[in-house]
PDB file of C-alpha atoms in Angstrom:
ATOM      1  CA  UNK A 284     -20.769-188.665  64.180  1.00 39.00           C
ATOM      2  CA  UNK A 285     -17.254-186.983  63.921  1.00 39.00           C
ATOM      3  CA  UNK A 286     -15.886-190.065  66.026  1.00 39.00           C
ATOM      4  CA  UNK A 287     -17.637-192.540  64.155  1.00 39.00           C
ATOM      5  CA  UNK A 288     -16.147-191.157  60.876  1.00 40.00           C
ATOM      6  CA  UNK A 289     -12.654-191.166  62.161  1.00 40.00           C
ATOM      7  CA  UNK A 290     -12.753-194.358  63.498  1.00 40.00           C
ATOM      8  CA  UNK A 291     -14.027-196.166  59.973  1.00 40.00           C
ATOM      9  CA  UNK A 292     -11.687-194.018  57.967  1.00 41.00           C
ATOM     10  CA  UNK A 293      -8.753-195.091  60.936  1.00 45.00           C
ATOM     11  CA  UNK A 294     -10.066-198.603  59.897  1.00 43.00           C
ATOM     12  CA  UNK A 295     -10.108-198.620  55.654  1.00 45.00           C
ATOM     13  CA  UNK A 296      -6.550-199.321  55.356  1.00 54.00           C
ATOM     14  CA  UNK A 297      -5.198-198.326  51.717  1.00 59.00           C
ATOM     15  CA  UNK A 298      -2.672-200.487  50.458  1.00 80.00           C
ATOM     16  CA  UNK A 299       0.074-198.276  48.442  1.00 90.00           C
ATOM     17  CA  UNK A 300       1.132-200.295  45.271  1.00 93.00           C
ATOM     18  CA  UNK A 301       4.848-198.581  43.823  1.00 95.00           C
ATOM     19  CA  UNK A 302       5.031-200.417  40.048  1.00 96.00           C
ATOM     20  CA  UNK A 303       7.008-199.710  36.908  1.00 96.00           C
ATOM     21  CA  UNK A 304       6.406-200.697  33.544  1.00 97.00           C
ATOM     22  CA  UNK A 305       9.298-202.142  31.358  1.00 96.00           C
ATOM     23  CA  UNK A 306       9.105-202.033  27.752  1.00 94.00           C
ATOM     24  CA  UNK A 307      11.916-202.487  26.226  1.00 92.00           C
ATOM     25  CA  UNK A 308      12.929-205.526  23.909  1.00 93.00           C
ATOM     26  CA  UNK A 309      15.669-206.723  26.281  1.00 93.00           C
ATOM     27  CA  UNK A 310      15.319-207.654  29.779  1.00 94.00           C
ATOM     28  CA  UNK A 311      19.007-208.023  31.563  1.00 88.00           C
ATOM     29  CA  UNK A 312      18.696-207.122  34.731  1.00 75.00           C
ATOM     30  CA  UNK A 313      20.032-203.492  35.361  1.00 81.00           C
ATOM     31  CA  UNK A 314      22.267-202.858  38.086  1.00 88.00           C
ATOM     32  CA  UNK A 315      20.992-199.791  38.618  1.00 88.00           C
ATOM     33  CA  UNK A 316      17.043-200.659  37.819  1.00 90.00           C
ATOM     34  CA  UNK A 317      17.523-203.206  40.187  1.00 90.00           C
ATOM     35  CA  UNK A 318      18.656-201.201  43.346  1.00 90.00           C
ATOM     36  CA  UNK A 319      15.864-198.715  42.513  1.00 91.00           C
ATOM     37  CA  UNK A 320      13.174-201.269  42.860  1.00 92.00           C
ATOM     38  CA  UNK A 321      14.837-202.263  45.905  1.00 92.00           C
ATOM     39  CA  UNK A 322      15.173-198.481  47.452  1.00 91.00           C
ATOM     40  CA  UNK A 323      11.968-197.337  46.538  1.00 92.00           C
ATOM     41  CA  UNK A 324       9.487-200.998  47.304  1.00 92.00           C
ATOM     42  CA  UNK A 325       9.091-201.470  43.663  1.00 94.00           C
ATOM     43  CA  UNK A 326       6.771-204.530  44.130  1.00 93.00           C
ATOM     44  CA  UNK A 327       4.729-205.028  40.471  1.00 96.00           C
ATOM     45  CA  UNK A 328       6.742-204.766  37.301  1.00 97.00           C
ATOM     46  CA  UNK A 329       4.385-204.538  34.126  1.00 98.00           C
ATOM     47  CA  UNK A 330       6.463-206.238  31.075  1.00 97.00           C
ATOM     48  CA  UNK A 331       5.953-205.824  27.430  1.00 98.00           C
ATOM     49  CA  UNK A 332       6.292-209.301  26.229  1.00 98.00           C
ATOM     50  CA  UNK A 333       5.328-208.689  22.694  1.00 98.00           C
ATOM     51  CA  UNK A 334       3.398-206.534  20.219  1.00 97.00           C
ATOM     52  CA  UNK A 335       0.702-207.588  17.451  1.00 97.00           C
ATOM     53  CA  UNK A 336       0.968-206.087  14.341  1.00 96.00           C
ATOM     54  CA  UNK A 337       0.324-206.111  10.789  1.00 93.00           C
ATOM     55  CA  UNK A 338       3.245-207.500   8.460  1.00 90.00           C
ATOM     56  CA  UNK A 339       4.004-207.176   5.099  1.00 87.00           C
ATOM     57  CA  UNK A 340       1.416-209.752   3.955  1.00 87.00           C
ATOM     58  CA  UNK A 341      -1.594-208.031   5.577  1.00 87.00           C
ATOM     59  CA  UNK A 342      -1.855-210.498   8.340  1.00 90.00           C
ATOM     60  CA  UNK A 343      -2.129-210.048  11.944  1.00 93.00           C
ATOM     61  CA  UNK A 344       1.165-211.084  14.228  1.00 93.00           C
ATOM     62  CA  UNK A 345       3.533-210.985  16.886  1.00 95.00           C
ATOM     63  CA  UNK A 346       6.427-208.570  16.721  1.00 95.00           C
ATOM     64  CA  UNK A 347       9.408-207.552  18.783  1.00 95.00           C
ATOM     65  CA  UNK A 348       9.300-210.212  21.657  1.00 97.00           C
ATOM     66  CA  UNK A 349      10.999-209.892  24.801  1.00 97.00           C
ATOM     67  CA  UNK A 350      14.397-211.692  25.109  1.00 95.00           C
ATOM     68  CA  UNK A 351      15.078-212.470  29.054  1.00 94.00           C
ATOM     69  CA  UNK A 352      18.743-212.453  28.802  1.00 92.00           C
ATOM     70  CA  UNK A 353      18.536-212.517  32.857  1.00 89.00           C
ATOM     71  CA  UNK A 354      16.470-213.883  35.550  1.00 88.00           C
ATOM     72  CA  UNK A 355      13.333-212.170  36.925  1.00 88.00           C
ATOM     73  CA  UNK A 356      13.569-211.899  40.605  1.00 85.00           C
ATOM     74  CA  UNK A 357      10.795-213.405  42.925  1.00 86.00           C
ATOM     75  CA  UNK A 358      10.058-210.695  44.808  1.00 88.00           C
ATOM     76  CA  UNK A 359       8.767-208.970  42.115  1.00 93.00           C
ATOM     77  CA  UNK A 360       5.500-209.464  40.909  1.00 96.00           C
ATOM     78  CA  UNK A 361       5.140-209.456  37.329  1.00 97.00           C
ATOM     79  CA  UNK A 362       2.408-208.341  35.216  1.00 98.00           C
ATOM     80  CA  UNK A 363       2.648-209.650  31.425  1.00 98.00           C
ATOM     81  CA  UNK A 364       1.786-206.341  29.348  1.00 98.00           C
ATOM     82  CA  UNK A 365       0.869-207.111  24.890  1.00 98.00           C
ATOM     83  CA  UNK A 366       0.314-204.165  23.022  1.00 98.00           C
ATOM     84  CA  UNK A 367      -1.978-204.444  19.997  1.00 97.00           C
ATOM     85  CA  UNK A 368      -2.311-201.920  17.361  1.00 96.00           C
ATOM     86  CA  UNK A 369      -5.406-200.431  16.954  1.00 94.00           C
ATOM     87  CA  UNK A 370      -4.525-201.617  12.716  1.00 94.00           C
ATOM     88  CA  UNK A 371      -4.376-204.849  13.869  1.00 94.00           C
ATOM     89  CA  UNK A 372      -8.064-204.891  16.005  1.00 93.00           C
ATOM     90  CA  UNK A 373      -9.683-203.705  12.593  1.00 89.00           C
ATOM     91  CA  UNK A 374      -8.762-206.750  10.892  1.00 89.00           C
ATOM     92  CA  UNK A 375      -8.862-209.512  13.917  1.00 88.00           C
ATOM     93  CA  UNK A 376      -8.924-212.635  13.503  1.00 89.00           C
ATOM     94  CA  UNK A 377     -11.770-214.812  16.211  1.00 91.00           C
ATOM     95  CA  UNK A 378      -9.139-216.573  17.756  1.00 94.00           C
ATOM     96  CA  UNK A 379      -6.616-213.510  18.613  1.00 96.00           C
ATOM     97  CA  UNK A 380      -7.681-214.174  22.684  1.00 96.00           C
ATOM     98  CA  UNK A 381      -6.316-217.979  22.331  1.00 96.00           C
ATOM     99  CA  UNK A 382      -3.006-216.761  20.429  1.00 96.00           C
ATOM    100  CA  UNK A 383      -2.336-214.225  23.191  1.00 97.00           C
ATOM    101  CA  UNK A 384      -3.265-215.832  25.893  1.00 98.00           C
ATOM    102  CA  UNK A 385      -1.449-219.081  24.913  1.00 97.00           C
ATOM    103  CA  UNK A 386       2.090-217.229  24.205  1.00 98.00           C
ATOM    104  CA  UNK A 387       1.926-215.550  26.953  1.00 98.00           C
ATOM    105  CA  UNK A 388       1.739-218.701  29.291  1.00 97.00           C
ATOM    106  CA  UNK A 389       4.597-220.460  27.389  1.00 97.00           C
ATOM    107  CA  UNK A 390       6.330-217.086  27.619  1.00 97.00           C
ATOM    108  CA  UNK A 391       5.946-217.446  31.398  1.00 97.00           C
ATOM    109  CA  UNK A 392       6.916-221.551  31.386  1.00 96.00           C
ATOM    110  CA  UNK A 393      10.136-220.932  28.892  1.00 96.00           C
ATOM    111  CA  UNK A 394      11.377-217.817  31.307  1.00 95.00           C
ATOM    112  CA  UNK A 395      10.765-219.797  34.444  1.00 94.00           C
ATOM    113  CA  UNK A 396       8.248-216.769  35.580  1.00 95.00           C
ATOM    114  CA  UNK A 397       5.743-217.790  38.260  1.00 92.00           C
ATOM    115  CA  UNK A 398       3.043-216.536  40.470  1.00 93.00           C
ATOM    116  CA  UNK A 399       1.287-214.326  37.236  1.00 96.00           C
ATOM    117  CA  UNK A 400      -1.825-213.116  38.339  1.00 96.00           C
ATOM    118  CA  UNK A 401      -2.767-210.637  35.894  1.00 98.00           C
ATOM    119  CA  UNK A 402      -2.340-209.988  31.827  1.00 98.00           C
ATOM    120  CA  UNK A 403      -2.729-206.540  31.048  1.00 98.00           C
ATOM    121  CA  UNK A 404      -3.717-205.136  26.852  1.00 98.00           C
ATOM    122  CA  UNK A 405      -2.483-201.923  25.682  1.00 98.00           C
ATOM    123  CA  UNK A 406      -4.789-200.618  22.698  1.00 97.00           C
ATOM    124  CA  UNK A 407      -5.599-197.646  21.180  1.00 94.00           C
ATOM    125  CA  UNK A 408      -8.817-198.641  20.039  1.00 94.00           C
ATOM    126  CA  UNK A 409     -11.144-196.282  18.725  1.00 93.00           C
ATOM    127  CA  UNK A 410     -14.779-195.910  18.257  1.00 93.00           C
ATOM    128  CA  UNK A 411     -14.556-198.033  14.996  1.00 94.00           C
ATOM    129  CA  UNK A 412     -12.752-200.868  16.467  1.00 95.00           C
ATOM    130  CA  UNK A 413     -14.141-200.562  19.549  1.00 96.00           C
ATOM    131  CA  UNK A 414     -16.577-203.549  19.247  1.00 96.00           C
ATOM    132  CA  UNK A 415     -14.333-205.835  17.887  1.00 96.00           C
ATOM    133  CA  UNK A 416     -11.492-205.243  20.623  1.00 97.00           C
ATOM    134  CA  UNK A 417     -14.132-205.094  23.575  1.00 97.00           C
ATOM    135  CA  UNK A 418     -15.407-208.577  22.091  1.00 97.00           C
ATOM    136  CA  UNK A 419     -11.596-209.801  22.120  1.00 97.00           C
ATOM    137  CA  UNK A 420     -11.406-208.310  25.385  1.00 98.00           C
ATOM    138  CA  UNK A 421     -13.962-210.422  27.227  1.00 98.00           C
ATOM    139  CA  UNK A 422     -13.011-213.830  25.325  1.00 97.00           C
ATOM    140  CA  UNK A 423      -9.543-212.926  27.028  1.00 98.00           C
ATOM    141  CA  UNK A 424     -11.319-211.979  30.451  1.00 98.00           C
ATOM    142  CA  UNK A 425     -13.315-215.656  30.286  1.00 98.00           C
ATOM    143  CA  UNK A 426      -9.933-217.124  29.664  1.00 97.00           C
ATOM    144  CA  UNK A 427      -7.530-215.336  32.176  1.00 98.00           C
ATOM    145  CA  UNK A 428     -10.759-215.919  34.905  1.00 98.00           C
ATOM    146  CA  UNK A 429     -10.731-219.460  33.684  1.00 97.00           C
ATOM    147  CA  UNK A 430      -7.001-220.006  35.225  1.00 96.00           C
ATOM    148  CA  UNK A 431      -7.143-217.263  38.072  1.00 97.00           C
ATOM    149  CA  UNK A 432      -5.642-214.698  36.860  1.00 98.00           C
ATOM    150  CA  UNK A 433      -7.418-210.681  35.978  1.00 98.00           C
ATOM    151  CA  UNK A 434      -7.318-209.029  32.946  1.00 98.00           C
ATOM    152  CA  UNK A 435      -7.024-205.243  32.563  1.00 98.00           C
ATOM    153  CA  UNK A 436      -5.840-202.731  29.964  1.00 98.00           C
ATOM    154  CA  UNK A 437      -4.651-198.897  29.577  1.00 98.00           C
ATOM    155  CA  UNK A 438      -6.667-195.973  29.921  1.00 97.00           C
ATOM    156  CA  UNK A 439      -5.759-193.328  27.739  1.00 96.00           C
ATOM    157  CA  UNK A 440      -7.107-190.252  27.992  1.00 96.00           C
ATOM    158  CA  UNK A 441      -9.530-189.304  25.259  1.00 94.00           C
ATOM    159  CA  UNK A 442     -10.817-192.927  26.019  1.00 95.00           C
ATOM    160  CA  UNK A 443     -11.989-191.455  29.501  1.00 96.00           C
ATOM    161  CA  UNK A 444     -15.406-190.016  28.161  1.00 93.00           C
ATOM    162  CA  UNK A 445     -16.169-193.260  26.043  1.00 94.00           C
ATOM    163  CA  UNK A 446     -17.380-196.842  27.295  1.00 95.00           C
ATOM    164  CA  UNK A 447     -14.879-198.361  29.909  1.00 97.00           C
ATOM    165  CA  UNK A 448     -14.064-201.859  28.496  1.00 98.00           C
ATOM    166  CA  UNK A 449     -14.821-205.235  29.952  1.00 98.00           C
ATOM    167  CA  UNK A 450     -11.963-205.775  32.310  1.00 98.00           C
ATOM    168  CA  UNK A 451     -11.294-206.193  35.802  1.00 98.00           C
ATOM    169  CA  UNK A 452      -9.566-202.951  36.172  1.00 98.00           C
ATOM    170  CA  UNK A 453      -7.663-200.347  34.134  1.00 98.00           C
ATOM    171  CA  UNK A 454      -4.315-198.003  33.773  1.00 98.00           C
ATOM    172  CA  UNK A 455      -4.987-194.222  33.396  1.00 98.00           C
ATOM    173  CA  UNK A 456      -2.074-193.159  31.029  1.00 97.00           C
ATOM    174  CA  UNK A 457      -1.153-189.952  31.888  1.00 97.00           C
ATOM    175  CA  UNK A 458       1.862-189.495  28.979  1.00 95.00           C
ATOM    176  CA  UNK A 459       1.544-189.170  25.613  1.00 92.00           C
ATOM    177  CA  UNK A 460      -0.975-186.342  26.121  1.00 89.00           C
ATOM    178  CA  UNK A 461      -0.466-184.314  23.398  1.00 88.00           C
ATOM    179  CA  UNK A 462       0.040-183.873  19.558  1.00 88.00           C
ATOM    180  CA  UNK A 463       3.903-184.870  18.461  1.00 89.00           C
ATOM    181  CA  UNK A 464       3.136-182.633  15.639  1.00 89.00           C
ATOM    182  CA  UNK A 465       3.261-179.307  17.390  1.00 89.00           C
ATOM    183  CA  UNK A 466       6.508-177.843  17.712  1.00 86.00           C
ATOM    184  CA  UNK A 467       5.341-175.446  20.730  1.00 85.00           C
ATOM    185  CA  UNK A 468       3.671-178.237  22.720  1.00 88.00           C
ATOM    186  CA  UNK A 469       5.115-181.238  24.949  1.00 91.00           C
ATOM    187  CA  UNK A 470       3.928-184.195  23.938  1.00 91.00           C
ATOM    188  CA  UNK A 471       4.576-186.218  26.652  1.00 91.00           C
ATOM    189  CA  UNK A 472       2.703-184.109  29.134  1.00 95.00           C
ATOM    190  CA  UNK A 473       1.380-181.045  28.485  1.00 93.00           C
ATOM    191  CA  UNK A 474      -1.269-179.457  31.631  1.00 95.00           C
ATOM    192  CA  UNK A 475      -3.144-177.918  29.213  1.00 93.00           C
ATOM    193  CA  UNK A 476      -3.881-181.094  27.322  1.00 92.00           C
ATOM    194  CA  UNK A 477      -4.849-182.981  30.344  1.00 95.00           C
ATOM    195  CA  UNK A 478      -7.665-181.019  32.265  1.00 94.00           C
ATOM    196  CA  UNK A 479     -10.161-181.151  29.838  1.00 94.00           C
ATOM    197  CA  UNK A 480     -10.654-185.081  29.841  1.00 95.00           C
ATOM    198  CA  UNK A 481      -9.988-185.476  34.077  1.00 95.00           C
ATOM    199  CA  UNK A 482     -13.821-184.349  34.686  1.00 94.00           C
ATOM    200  CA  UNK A 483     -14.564-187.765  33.243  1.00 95.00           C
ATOM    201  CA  UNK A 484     -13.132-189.615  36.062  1.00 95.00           C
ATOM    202  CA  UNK A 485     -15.668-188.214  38.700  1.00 93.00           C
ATOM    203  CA  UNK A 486     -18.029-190.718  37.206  1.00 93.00           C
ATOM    204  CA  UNK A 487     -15.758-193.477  35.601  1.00 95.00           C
ATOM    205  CA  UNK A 488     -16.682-196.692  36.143  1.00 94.00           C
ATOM    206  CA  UNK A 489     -13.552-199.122  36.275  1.00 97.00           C
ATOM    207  CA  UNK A 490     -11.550-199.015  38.664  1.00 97.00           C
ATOM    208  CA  UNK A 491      -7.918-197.012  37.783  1.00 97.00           C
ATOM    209  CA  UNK A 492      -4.388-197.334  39.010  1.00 97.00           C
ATOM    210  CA  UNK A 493      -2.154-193.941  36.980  1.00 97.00           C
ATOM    211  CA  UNK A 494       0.843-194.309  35.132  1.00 97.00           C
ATOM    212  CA  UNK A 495       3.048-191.446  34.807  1.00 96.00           C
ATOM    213  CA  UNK A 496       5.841-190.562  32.583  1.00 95.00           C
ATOM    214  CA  UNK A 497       9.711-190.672  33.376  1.00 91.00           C
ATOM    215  CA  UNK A 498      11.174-190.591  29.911  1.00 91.00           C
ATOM    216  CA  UNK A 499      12.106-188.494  27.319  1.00 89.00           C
ATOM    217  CA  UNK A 500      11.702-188.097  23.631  1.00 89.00           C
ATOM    218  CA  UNK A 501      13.880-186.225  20.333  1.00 89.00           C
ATOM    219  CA  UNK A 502      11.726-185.238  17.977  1.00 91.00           C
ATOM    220  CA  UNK A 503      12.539-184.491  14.613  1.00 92.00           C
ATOM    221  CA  UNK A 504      11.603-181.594  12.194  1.00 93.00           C
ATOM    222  CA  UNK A 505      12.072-180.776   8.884  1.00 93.00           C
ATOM    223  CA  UNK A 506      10.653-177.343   7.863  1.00 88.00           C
ATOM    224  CA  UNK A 507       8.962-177.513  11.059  1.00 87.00           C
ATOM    225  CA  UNK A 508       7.093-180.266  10.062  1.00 92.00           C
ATOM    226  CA  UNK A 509       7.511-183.282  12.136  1.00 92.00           C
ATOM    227  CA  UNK A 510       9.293-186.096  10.726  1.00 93.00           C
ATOM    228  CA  UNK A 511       9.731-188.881  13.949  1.00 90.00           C
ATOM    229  CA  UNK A 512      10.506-190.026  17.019  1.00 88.00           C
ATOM    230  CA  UNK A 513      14.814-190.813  17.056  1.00 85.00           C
ATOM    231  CA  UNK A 514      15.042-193.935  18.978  1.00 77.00           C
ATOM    232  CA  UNK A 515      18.398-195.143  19.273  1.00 67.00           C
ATOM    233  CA  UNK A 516      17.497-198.854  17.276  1.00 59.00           C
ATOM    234  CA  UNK A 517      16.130-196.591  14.477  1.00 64.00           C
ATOM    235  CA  UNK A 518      17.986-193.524  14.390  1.00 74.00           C
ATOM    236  CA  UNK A 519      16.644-191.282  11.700  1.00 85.00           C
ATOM    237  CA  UNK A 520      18.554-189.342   9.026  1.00 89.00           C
ATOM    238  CA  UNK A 521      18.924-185.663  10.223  1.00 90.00           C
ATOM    239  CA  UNK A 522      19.658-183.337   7.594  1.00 92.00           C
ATOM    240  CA  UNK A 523      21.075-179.254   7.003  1.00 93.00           C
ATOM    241  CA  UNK A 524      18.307-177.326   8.475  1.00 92.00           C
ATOM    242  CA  UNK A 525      16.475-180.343  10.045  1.00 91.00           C
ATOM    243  CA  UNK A 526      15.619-179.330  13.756  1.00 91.00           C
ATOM    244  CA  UNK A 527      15.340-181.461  16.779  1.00 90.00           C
ATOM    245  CA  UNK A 528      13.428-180.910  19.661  1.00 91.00           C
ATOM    246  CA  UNK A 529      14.096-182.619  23.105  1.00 91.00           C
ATOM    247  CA  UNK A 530      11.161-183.013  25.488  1.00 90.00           C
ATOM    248  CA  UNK A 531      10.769-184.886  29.270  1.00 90.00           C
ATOM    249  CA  UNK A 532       7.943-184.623  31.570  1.00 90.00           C
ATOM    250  CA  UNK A 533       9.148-181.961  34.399  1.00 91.00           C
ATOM    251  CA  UNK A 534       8.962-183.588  37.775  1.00 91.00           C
ATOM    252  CA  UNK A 535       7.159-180.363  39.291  1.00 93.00           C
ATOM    253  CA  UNK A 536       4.455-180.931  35.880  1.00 94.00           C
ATOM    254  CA  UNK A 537       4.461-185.181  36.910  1.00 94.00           C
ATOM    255  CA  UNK A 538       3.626-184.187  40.174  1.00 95.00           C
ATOM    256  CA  UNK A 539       1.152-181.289  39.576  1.00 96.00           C
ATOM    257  CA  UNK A 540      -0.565-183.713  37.164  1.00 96.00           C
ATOM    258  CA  UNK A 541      -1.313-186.433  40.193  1.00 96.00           C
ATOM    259  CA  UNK A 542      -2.582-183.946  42.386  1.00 96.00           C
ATOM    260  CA  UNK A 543      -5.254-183.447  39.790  1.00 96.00           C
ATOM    261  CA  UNK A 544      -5.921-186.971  39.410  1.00 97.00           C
ATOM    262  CA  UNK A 545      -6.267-187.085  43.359  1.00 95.00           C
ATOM    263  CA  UNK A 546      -8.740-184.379  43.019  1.00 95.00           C
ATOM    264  CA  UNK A 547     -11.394-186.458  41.136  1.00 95.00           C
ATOM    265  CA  UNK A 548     -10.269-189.973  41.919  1.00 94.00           C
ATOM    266  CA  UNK A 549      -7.741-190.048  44.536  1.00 90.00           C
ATOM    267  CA  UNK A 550      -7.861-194.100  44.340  1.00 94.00           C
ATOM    268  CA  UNK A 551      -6.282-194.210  41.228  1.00 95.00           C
ATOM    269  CA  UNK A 552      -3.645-193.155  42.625  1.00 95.00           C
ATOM    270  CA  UNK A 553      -3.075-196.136  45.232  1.00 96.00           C
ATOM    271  CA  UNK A 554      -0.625-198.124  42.709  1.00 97.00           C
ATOM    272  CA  UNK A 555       1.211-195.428  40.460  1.00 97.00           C
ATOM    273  CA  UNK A 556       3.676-196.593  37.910  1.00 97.00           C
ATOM    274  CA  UNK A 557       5.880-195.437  36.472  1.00 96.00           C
ATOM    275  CA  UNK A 558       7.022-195.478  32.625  1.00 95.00           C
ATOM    276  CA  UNK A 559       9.213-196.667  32.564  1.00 91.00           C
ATOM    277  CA  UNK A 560      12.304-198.684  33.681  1.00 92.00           C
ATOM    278  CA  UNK A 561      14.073-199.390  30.358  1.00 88.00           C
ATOM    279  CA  UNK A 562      17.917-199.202  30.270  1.00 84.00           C
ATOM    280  CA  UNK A 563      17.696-195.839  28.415  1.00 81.00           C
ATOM    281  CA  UNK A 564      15.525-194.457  31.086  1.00 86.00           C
ATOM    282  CA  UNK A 565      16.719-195.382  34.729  1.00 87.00           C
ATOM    283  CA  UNK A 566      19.678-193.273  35.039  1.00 82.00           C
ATOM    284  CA  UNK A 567      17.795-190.332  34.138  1.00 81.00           C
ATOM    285  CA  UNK A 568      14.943-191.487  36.904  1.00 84.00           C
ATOM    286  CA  UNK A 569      17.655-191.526  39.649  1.00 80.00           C
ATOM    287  CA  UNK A 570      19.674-188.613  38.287  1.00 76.00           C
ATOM    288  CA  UNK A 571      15.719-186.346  38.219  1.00 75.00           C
ATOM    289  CA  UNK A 572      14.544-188.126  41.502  1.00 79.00           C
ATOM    290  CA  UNK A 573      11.552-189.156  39.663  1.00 81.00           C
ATOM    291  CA  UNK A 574      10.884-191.276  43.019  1.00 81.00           C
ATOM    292  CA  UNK A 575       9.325-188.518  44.359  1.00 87.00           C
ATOM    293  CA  UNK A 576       5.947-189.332  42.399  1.00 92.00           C
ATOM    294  CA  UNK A 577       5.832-192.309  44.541  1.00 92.00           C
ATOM    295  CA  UNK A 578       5.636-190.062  47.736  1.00 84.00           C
ATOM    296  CA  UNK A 579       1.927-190.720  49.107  1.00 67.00           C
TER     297      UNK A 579
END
């Protein structure tokens, strides 16, 4: 019996996936994002091409497209990513699948990007839009089937322990964990904030690939009370008194954090990505050796 286990687990071969998501509003090709890719057999690149949103008139709509200022190599597979506000799923309109869907192919066509395979969604939904998304979510499937191609969507983590949504397969976001508003806590990943929710994935039933995070974040306080995130294209107005608050995921917590993914679902841990490759972000990567969460 020993033999005959050996030789069936000597003959499931697991196919390691190393993938990135980029999600920044301006694709041009980094030098240096470029010869990480090639050093560490980044093959799947997962692309924010747009956002939906709610403007000023109440009305659901794209916002903050991509701009390719640079060809996307060949050798990378890319997976279109749209993230839709969970304000924007409470008042969708039927045909929301067909707008996506149909931007996203002349997105593809106008950028000269070929061989997609897959459109991924990135939601927040909640148990109040959860219908309406899950119904957008299979019109989308039927569509993306229609022409080949698989749909899936991010996992976060509170979303573990409700329904799994109708897609072919899903992203476990492990970033973002925790509560922006507590001074003492790290937000991006915080341990203590992820344990509770990982007994869910015993019994999960989509399959998972994990993201994990390589970025970092300045918060803002104002008589500690938080006041936003300073991004460079919005910088926010610090005044006398005001403090900020610097976080990044520790590599020793990134890597703690997918040996406890391993221990309930080790396959979602075949294609880890990491978030992600934006110009902002890369020379930190390389500088914290962030490649190490690729290790298998």
């Amino acid at each position: 019996m020993a033999l005959m286990a050996l030789l069936i687990s000597c003959g499931k071969e697991t196919k390691h996936v190393n993938a990135a998501y980029y999600w920044s509003t301006t694709f041009g090709g980094d030098s240096a994002m470029t010869a990480f890719m090639e050093e560490q057999h980044v093959g799947r690149l997962y692309v924010r091409y747009f956002d939906v949103v709610i403007d000023e008139n109440d009305n659901v709509h794209p916002n903050a497209t991509i701009q390719f200022e640079s060809a996307m190599s060949d050798s990378v597979e890319v997976i279109p990513c749209v993230f839709i506000t969970n304000e924007s799923m409470a008042k969708c309109p039927d045909n929301l699948d067909s707008l996506i869907y149909q931007r996203v192919r002349q997105m593809n066509v106008t950028h000269d990007i070929a061989g997609v395979k897959e459109l991924q969604i990135d939601c927040d939904w909640s148990q109040r839009t959860q219908k309406t998304y899950f119904d957008m979510l299979r019109r989308l499937r039927d569509r993306a089937h229609a022409d080949g191609w698989e749909l899936s969507c991010t996992i976060r983590l509170h979303q573990l322990s409700m329904e799994a949504p109708p897609v072919d397969r899903g992203v476990l976001m492990m970033y973002n964990t925790g509560d922006v508003r507590k001074m003492d806590r790290n937000p991006i990943l915080d341990l203590r904030d992820v344990e509770p929710y990982l007994r869910h994935l015993d019994s999960y039933s989509l399959p998972l690939a994990t993201a994990y995070p390589a970025f970092e974040w300045s918060i803002l306080y104002r008589g500690h009370r938080y006041v936003g995130i300073m991004h460079d294209e919005d910088a926010l107005t610090v005044l006398p008194g005001d403090t900020i608050i610097r976080h990044e995921a520790p590599l020793e917590t990134v890597l703690r954090a997918k040996e406890l993914v391993n221990e309930h679902l080790s396959d979602a841990n075949d294609e880890v990505i990491l978030f992600d490759l934006s110009p902002n972000n890369i020379h930190r990567i390389i500088l914290n050796h962030y490649e190490k969460v690729y290790h298998h």
